[in-house]
Tab-separated table of N, CA and C in Angstrom:
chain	number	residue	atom	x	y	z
A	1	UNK	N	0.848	-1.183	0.000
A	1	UNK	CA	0.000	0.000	0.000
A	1	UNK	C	0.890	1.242	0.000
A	2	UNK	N	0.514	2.221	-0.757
A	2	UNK	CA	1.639	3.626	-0.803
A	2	UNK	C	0.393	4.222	-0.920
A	3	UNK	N	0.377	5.850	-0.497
A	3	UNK	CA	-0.731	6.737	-0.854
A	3	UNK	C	0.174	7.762	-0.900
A	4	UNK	N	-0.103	8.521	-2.269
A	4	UNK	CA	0.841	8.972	-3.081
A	4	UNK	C	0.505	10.518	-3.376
A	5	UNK	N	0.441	11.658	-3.107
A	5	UNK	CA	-0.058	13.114	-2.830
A	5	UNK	C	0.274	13.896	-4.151
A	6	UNK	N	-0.410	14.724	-4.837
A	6	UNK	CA	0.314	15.136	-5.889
A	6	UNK	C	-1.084	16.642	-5.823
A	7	UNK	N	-0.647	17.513	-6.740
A	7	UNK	CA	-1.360	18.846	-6.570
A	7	UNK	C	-0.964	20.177	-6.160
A	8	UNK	N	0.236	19.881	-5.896
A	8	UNK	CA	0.693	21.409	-5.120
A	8	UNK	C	1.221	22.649	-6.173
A	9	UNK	N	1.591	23.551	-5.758
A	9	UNK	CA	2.038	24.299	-6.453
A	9	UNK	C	2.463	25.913	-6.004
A	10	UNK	N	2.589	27.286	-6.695
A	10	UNK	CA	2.677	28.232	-6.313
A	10	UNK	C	1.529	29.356	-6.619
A	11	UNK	N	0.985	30.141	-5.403
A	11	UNK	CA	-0.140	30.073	-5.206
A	11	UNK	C	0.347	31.684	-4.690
A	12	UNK	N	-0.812	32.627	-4.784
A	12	UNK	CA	-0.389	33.735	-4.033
A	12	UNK	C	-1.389	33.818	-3.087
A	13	UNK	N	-1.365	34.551	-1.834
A	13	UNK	CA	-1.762	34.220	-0.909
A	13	UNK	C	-3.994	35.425	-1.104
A	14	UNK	N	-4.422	34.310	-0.903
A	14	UNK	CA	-5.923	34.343	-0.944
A	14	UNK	C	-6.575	33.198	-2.136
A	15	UNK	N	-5.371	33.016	-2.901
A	15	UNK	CA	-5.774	31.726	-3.646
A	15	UNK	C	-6.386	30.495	-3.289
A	16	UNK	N	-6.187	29.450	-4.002
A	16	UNK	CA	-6.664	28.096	-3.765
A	16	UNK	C	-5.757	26.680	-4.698
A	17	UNK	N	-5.827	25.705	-3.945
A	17	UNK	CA	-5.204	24.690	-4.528
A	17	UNK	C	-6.003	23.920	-4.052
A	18	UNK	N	-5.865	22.537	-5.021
A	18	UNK	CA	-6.730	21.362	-4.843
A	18	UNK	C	-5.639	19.743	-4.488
A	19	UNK	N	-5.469	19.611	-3.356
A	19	UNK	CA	-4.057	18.654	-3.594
A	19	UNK	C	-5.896	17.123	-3.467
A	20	UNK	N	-4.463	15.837	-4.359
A	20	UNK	CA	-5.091	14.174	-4.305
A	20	UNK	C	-4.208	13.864	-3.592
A	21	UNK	N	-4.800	12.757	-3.407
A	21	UNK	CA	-4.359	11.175	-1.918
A	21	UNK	C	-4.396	10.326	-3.017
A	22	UNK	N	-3.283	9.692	-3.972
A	22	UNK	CA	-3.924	8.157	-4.784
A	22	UNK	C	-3.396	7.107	-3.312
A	23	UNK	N	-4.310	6.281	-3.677
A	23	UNK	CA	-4.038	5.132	-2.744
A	23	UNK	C	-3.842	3.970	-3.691
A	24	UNK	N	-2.848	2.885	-3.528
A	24	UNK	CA	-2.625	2.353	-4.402
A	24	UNK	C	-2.751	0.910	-4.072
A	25	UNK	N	-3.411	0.863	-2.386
A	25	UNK	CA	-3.779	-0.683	-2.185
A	25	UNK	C	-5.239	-0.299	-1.728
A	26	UNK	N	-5.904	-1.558	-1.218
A	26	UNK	CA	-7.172	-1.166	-0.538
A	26	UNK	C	-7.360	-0.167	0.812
A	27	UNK	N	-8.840	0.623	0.757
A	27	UNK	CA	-8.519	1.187	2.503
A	27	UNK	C	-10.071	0.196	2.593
A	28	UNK	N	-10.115	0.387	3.759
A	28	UNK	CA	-11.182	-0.322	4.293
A	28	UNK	C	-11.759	0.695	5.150
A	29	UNK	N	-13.228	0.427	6.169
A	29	UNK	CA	-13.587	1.139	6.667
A	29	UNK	C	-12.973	1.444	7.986
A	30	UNK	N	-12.404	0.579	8.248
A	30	UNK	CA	-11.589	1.199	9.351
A	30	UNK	C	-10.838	1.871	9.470
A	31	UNK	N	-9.803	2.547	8.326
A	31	UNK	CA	-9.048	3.494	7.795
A	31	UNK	C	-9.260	4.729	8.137
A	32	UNK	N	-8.384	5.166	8.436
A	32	UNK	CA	-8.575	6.648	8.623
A	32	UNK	C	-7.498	7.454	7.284
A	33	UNK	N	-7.410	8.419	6.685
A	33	UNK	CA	-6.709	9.185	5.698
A	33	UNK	C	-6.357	10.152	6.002
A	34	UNK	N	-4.855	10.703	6.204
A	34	UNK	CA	-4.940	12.144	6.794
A	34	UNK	C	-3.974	12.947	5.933
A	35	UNK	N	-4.209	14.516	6.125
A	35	UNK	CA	-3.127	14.951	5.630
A	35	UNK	C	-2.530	15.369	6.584
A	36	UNK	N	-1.151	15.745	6.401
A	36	UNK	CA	-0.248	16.585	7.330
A	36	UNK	C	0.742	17.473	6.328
A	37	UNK	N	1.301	18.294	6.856
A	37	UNK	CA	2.531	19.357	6.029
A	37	UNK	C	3.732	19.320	6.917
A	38	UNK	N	4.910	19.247	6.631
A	38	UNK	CA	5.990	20.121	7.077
A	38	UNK	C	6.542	21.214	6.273
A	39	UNK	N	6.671	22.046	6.975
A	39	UNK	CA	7.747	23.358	6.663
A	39	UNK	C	9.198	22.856	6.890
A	40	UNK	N	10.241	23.821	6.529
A	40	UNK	CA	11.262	23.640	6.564
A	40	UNK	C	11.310	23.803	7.827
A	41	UNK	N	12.240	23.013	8.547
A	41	UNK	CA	13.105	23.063	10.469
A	41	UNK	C	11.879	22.712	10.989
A	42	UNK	N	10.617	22.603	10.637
A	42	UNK	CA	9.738	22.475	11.726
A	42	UNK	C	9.704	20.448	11.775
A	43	UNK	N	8.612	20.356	12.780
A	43	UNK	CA	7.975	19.183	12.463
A	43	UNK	C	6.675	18.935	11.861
A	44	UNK	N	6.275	17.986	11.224
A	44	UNK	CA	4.914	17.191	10.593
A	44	UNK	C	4.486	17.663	11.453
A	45	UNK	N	2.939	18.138	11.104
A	45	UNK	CA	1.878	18.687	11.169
A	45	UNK	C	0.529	18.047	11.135
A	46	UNK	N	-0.436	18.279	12.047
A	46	UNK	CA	-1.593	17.179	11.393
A	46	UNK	C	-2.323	18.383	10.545
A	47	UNK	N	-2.899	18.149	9.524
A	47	UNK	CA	-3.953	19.214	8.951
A	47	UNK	C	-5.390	18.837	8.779
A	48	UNK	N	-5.637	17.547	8.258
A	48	UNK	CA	-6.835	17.212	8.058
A	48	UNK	C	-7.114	15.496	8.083
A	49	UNK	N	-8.237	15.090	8.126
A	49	UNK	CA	-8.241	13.763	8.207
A	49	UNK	C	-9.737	13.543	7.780
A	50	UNK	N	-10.016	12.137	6.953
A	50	UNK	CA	-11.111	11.387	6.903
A	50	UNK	C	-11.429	10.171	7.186
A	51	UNK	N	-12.425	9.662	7.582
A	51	UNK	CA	-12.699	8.325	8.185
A	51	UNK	C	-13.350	7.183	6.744
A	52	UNK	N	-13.040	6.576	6.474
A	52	UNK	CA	-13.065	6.162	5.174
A	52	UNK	C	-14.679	5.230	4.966
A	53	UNK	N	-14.874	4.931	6.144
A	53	UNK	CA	-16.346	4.293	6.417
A	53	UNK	C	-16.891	5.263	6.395
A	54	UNK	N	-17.139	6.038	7.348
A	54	UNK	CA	-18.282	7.151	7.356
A	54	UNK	C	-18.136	8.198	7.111
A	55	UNK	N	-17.114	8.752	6.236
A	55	UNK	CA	-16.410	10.249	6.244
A	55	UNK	C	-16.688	10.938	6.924
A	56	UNK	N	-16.556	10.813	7.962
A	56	UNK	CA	-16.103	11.341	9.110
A	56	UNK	C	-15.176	12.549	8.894
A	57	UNK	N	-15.077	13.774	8.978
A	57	UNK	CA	-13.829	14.952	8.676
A	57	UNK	C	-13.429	15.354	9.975
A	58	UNK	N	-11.858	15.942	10.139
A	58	UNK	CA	-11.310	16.464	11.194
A	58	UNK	C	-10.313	17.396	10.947
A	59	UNK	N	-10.004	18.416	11.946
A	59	UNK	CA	-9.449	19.430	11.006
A	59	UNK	C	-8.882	19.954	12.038
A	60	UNK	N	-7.232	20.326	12.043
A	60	UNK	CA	-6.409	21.328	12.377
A	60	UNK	C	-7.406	22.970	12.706
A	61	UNK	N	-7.133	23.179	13.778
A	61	UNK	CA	-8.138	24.606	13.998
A	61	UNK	C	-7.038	25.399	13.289
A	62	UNK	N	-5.803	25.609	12.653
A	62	UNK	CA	-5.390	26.247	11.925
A	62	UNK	C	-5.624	26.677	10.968
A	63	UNK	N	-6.759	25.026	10.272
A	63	UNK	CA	-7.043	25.616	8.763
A	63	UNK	C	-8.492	25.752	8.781
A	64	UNK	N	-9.079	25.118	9.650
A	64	UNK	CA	-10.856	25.358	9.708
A	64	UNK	C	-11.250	26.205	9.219
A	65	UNK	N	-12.601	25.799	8.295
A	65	UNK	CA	-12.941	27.247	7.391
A	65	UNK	C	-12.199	26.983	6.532
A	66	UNK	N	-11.377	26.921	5.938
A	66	UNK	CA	-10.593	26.800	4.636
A	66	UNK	C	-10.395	26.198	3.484
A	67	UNK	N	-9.853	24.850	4.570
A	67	UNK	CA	-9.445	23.971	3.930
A	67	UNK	C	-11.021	22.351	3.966
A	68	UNK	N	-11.167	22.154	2.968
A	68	UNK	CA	-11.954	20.995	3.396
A	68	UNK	C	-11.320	19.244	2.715
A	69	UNK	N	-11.540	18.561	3.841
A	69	UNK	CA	-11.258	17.093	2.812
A	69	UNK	C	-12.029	16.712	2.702
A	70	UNK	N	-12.089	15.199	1.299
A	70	UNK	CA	-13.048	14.623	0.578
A	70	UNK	C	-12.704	13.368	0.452
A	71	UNK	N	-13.402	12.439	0.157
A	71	UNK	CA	-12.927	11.454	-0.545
A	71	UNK	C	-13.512	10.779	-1.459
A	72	UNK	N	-13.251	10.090	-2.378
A	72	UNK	CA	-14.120	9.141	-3.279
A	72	UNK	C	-13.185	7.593	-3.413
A	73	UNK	N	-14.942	6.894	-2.459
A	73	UNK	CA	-14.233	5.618	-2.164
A	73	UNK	C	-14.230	4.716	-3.518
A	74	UNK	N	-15.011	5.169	-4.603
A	74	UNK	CA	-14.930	4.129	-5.978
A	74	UNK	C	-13.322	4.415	-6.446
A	75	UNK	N	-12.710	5.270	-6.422
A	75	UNK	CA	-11.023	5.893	-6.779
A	75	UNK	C	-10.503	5.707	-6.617
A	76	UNK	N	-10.742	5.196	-4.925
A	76	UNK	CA	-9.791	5.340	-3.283
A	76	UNK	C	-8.893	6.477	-3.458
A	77	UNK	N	-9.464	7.446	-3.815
A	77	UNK	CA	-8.755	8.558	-3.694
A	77	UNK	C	-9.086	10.043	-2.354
A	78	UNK	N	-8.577	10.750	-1.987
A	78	UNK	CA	-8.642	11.554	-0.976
A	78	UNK	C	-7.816	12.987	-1.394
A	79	UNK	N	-9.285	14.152	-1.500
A	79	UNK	CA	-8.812	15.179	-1.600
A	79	UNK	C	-8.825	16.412	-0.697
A	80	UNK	N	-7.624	17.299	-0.414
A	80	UNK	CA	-7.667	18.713	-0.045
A	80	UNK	C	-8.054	19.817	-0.747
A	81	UNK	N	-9.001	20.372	-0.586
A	81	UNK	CA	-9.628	21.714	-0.922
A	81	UNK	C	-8.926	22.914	-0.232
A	82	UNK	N	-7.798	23.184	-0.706
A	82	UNK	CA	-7.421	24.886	-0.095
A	82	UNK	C	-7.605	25.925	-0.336
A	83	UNK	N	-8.654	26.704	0.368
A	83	UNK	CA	-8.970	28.143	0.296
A	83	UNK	C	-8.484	28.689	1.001
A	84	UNK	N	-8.299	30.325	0.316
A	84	UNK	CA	-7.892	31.623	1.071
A	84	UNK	C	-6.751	31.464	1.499
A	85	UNK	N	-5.605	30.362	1.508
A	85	UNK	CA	-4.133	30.429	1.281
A	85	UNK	C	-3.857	31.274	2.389
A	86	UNK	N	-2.486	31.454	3.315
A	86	UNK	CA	-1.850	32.228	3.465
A	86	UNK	C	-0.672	31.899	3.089
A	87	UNK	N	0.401	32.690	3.611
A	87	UNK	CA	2.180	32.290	3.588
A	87	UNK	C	2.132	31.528	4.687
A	88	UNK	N	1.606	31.327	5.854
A	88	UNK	CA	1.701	29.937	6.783
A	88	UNK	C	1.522	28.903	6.263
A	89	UNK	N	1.083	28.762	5.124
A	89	UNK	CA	0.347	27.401	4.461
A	89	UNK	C	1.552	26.605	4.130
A	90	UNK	N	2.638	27.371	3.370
A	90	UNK	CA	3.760	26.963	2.679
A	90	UNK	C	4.342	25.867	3.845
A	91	UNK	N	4.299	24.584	3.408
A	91	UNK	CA	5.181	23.361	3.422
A	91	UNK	C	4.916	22.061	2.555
A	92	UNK	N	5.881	20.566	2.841
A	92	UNK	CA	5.368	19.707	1.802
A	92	UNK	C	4.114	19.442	1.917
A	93	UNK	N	2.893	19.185	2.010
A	93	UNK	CA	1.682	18.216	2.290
A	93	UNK	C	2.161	16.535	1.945
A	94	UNK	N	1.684	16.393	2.926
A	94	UNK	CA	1.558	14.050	2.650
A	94	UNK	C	0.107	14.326	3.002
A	95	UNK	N	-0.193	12.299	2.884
A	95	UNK	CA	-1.275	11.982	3.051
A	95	UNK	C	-0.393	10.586	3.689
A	96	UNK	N	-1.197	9.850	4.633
A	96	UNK	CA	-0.820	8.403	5.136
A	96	UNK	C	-1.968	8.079	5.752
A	97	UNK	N	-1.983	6.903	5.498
A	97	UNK	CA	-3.242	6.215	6.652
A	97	UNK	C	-2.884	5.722	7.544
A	98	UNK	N	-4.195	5.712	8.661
A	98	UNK	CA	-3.879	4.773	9.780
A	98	UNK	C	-5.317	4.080	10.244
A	99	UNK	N	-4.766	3.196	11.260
A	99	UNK	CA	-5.738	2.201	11.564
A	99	UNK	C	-6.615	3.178	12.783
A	100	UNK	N	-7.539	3.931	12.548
A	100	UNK	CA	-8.482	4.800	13.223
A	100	UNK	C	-7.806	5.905	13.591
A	101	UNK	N	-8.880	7.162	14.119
A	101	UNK	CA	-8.618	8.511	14.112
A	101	UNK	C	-7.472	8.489	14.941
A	102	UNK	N	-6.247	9.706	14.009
A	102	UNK	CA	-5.317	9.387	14.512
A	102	UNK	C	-4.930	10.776	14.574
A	103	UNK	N	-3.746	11.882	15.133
A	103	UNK	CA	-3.176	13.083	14.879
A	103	UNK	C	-2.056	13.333	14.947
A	104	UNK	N	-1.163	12.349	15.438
A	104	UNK	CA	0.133	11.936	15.362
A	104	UNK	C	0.891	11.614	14.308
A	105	UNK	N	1.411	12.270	13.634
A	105	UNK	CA	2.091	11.764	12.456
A	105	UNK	C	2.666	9.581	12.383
A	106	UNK	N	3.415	9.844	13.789
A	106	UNK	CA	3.185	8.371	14.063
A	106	UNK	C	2.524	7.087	13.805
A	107	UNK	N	1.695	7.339	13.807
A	107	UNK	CA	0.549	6.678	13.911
A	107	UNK	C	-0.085	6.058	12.561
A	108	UNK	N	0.722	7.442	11.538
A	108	UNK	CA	-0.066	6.758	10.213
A	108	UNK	C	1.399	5.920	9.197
A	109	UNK	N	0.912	5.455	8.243
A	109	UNK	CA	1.940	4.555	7.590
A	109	UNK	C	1.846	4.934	5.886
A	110	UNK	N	2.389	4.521	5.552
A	110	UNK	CA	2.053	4.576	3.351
A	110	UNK	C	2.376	5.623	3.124
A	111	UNK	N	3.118	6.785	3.668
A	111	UNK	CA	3.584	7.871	3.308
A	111	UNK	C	3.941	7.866	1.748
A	112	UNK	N	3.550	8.771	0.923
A	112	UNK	CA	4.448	9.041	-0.176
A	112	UNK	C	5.620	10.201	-0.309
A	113	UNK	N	6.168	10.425	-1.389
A	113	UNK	CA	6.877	11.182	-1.768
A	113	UNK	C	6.475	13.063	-1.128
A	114	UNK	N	5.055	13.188	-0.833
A	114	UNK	CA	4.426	14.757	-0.176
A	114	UNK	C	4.849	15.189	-1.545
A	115	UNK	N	3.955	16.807	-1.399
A	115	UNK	CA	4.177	17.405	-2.506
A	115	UNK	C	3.824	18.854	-2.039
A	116	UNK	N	4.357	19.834	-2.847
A	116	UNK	CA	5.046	21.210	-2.371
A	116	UNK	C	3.732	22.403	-2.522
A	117	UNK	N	3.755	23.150	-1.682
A	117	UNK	CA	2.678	24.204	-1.512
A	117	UNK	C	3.528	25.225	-1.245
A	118	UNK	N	3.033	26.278	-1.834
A	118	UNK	CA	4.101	27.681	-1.960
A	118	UNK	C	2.793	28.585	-1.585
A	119	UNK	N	2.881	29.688	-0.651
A	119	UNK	CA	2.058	30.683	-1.100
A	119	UNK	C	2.690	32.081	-0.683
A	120	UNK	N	2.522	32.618	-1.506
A	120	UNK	CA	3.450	33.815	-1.461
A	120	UNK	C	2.462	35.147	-1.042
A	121	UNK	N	3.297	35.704	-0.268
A	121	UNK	CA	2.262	37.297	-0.104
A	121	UNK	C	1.980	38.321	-0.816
């Protein structure tokens, strides 16, 4: 299983980006899907998460209001909706799953490659 993030880009700040989650083995309902970001020097971040049985959503009070996740279980894919951007936004985004609601980077597994979010002022 790998879940593989792709969508990012450079963005000026009040914009929007749309990042995907491919998942490339099965999730099941017990799955949880999350995203997280790092910035440079910092650590992983939780940002958002879905529950793959009941989509269930959870959300960083950082981005609430903003940002929304999605998923489509015929795809097994999992998306971020980013609105209204700031320059805080800027780091990689991942996606990884884990075995129930989780906020710990820890916790989740299948990391891919993350992919880059820029937003400039």
């Amino acid at each position: 299983v790998q879940l593989q993030a792709s969508g990012g880009g450079l963005v000026r700040a009040g914009g929007s980006l749309r990042l995907s989650c491919a998942a490339s083995g099965s999730l099941f309902s017990s799955h949880v899907v999350g995203w997280f970001r790092q910035a440079p020097g910092k650590d992983r971040e939780f940002v958002a998460a879905i529950s793959w049985g009941r989509s269930s959503t959870y959300y960083a009070d950082s981005v609430k209001g903003r940002f929304a996740i999605s998923r489509d279980n015929a795809e097994q894919m999992t998306y971020l909706q980013m609105d209204n951007l700031i320059p805080e936004d800027t780091a990689v985004y991942y996606c990884g799953r884990a075995n129930g609601l989780a906020y710990a980077p820890a916790q989740y597994k299948y990391w891919g490659q993350g992919t880059q979010v820029t937003v400039s002022s």
